[in-house]
């Protein structure tokens, strides 16, 4: 069977057509016990600075969330074809007032944690209040910032009283920070260190480790699970690789069945172009991943707004994407991706095409001496091998203008994140995989008072007026006016510079089905969709 590429339409909120890999059933050896084996370059480590990577009250990156989504149940869940969230641990949820400030959920009958303990409304309250009170330095608690109090009525009803209207609240209840944990296993006042997870989700988890790092996560179907998901397999092994080349070699040898994030641009092109006898398939999926530069706006080198504006005026996104990612990404001119309701091309509207002369004028008017010396920091092992090439291109563009003297520095993720949170970087590169597919989630996490970047940038109009205004409106198209104003302010003040938005890819052996749904547009793994068999 030839290698082939299946392309799913990049339309958020619409159910993509069901596409499954086809071919013989003799490819892919799988695990020794018949498990489907999934490869990833995500690295899971417990360190002094981050000792509790799998605690829902701490975890806030796409890799660890993809572990939690398999194991910890939430009241709501995003459907596999995207769209509005639907009840999961709940049998029903909804606003009970006209002002979107009171949200009530009733639990499914017979819910149990994987150890057999019943799941009650009090457990839901405990879990959410715990995340709110711990206030981990990851900033994930900010997703629950609109909650005022959590009330229970009996064993199966939970009522959320909100501080202000929040039409996005159902989405927030679908994220792992709202995951339901057993008070018998989790301390109310501190994080649970290590890699153990206990929940009521579709799988239980066991990990294999080497020192302080997970090498394999074993997901076994949870017999106690009750929810909306149809779990199509009995076991999935997730194997963590040091780099994409090692992961690709494992797929070629049949040591793994599925290759997920993050493949290199070269691997994707090779799989897309190759033909003739190779029993591997490539699926292109809709994606909302974005990449951007962030600033510590208190750092002396970039404290002056004109420096940040001049960088925005010089950077050539089209050239950057073409040189590094080709057709696998698109230039981005706002924090909000082009396919999300409320998007505005604010950076292009403000700066137009790259123009060093205009950048020079900005710096001159602000009395900034040139060349401005800067260090651009990036992580070497979290967003894929192409990140270094991306920063080499940024360095080349900025230095070629004659206005900047840029050096670049790569750091492993486990040390990059603590340094960034402590404000040690003046300029640094980050990626964002949305918590849920709404424009609010591409703006508030960066700009609200408890923003996850720990950014010193604060704008009162955004925090006090525009974000609350946008959340009052259930019709997200109607909210676009407030959302556009936020994006325009960001383009003027430049606390961040958006760079590009990317597509998603999954490669698999030909006997694996369900790859078209193993990732949703928010890059959330849905391992329950995978199965082994022949399809045509």
mmCIF file of N, CA and C in Angstrom, residues 30-40 203 206 208 215-220 233-240 255-258 527 530:
data_model
loop_
_atom_site.group_PDB
_atom_site.id
_atom_site.type_symbol
_atom_site.label_atom_id
_atom_site.label_comp_id
_atom_site.label_asym_id
_atom_site.label_seq_id
_atom_site.Cartn_x
_atom_site.Cartn_y
_atom_site.Cartn_z
ATOM 1 N N UNK A 30 2.923 -3.299 17.253
ATOM 2 C CA UNK A 30 2.205 -2.971 18.468
ATOM 3 C C UNK A 30 2.970 -3.418 19.693
ATOM 4 N N UNK A 31 2.344 -3.255 20.877
ATOM 5 C CA UNK A 31 2.977 -3.663 22.112
ATOM 6 C C UNK A 31 2.955 -5.165 22.285
ATOM 7 N N UNK A 32 3.736 -5.646 23.245
ATOM 8 C CA UNK A 32 3.798 -7.083 23.493
ATOM 9 C C UNK A 32 2.461 -7.657 23.903
ATOM 10 N N UNK A 33 1.615 -6.831 24.532
ATOM 11 C CA UNK A 33 0.306 -7.296 24.996
ATOM 12 C C UNK A 33 -0.814 -6.844 24.065
ATOM 13 N N UNK A 34 -0.471 -6.474 22.844
ATOM 14 C CA UNK A 34 -1.481 -6.042 21.884
ATOM 15 C C UNK A 34 -1.839 -4.580 21.976
ATOM 16 N N UNK A 35 -1.172 -3.838 22.843
ATOM 17 C CA UNK A 35 -1.466 -2.411 22.983
ATOM 18 C C UNK A 35 -1.125 -1.660 21.701
ATOM 19 N N UNK A 36 -1.883 -0.628 21.402
ATOM 20 C CA UNK A 36 -1.525 0.302 20.338
ATOM 21 C C UNK A 36 -0.440 1.211 20.895
ATOM 22 N N UNK A 37 0.658 1.350 20.170
ATOM 23 C CA UNK A 37 1.804 2.112 20.672
ATOM 24 C C UNK A 37 1.877 3.452 19.949
ATOM 25 N N UNK A 38 1.847 4.525 20.711
ATOM 26 C CA UNK A 38 1.847 5.888 20.192
ATOM 27 C C UNK A 38 3.149 6.576 20.587
ATOM 28 N N UNK A 39 3.818 7.160 19.621
ATOM 29 C CA UNK A 39 5.055 7.886 19.885
ATOM 30 C C UNK A 39 4.818 9.372 20.028
ATOM 31 N N UNK A 40 5.619 10.013 20.864
ATOM 32 C CA UNK A 40 5.556 11.456 21.052
ATOM 33 C C UNK A 40 6.945 11.964 21.403
ATOM 34 N N UNK A 203 -9.330 5.913 30.961
ATOM 35 C CA UNK A 203 -8.182 5.031 31.183
ATOM 36 C C UNK A 203 -7.617 5.206 32.591
ATOM 37 N N UNK A 206 -0.343 3.859 34.296
ATOM 38 C CA UNK A 206 0.878 3.423 34.949
ATOM 39 C C UNK A 206 2.037 3.966 34.128
ATOM 40 N N UNK A 208 6.348 4.116 33.283
ATOM 41 C CA UNK A 208 7.704 3.595 33.402
ATOM 42 C C UNK A 208 8.638 4.793 33.342
ATOM 43 N N UNK A 215 9.392 7.420 30.557
ATOM 44 C CA UNK A 215 9.747 6.874 29.250
ATOM 45 C C UNK A 215 8.540 6.253 28.556
ATOM 46 N N UNK A 216 7.604 5.741 29.345
ATOM 47 C CA UNK A 216 6.392 5.154 28.762
ATOM 48 C C UNK A 216 5.216 5.386 29.708
ATOM 49 N N UNK A 217 4.094 5.807 29.117
ATOM 50 C CA UNK A 217 2.842 5.929 29.853
ATOM 51 C C UNK A 217 1.884 4.860 29.329
ATOM 52 N N UNK A 218 1.425 4.000 30.214
ATOM 53 C CA UNK A 218 0.562 2.884 29.822
ATOM 54 C C UNK A 218 -0.872 3.209 30.229
ATOM 55 N N UNK A 219 -1.735 3.361 29.235
ATOM 56 C CA UNK A 219 -3.148 3.666 29.461
ATOM 57 C C UNK A 219 -3.971 2.395 29.270
ATOM 58 N N UNK A 220 -4.668 1.971 30.313
ATOM 59 C CA UNK A 220 -5.492 0.771 30.269
ATOM 60 C C UNK A 220 -6.948 1.164 30.450
ATOM 61 N N UNK A 233 -10.385 0.804 22.215
ATOM 62 C CA UNK A 233 -9.254 -0.091 22.416
ATOM 63 C C UNK A 233 -9.155 -0.452 23.890
ATOM 64 N N UNK A 234 -8.337 -1.472 24.198
ATOM 65 C CA UNK A 234 -8.159 -1.902 25.576
ATOM 66 C C UNK A 234 -6.942 -1.275 26.230
ATOM 67 N N UNK A 235 -5.927 -0.943 25.419
ATOM 68 C CA UNK A 235 -4.701 -0.418 26.001
ATOM 69 C C UNK A 235 -3.931 0.387 24.963
ATOM 70 N N UNK A 236 -3.338 1.488 25.416
ATOM 71 C CA UNK A 236 -2.461 2.300 24.578
ATOM 72 C C UNK A 236 -1.185 2.587 25.360
ATOM 73 N N UNK A 237 -0.042 2.332 24.728
ATOM 74 C CA UNK A 237 1.249 2.704 25.305
ATOM 75 C C UNK A 237 1.734 3.980 24.627
ATOM 76 N N UNK A 238 2.009 5.016 25.418
ATOM 77 C CA UNK A 238 2.595 6.232 24.860
ATOM 78 C C UNK A 238 4.086 6.240 25.204
ATOM 79 N N UNK A 239 4.916 6.242 24.163
ATOM 80 C CA UNK A 239 6.362 6.184 24.346
ATOM 81 C C UNK A 239 6.949 7.551 24.037
ATOM 82 N N UNK A 240 7.788 8.046 24.949
ATOM 83 C CA UNK A 240 8.409 9.360 24.788
ATOM 84 C C UNK A 240 9.793 9.215 24.165
ATOM 85 N N UNK A 255 8.044 -0.501 15.582
ATOM 86 C CA UNK A 255 8.079 -0.503 17.046
ATOM 87 C C UNK A 255 6.964 0.344 17.640
ATOM 88 N N UNK A 256 6.469 1.309 16.872
ATOM 89 C CA UNK A 256 5.294 2.070 17.280
ATOM 90 C C UNK A 256 4.287 2.026 16.137
ATOM 91 N N UNK A 257 3.028 2.274 16.476
ATOM 92 C CA UNK A 257 1.953 2.242 15.487
ATOM 93 C C UNK A 257 1.546 3.622 15.000
ATOM 94 N N UNK A 258 1.729 4.622 15.860
ATOM 95 C CA UNK A 258 1.255 5.974 15.562
ATOM 96 C C UNK A 258 2.335 6.964 15.975
ATOM 97 N N UNK A 527 -7.029 9.331 22.551
ATOM 98 C CA UNK A 527 -6.514 7.983 22.313
ATOM 99 C C UNK A 527 -7.629 6.955 22.199
ATOM 100 N N UNK A 530 -8.591 5.393 18.709
ATOM 101 C CA UNK A 530 -7.724 4.485 17.955
ATOM 102 C C UNK A 530 -8.168 3.036 18.097
#
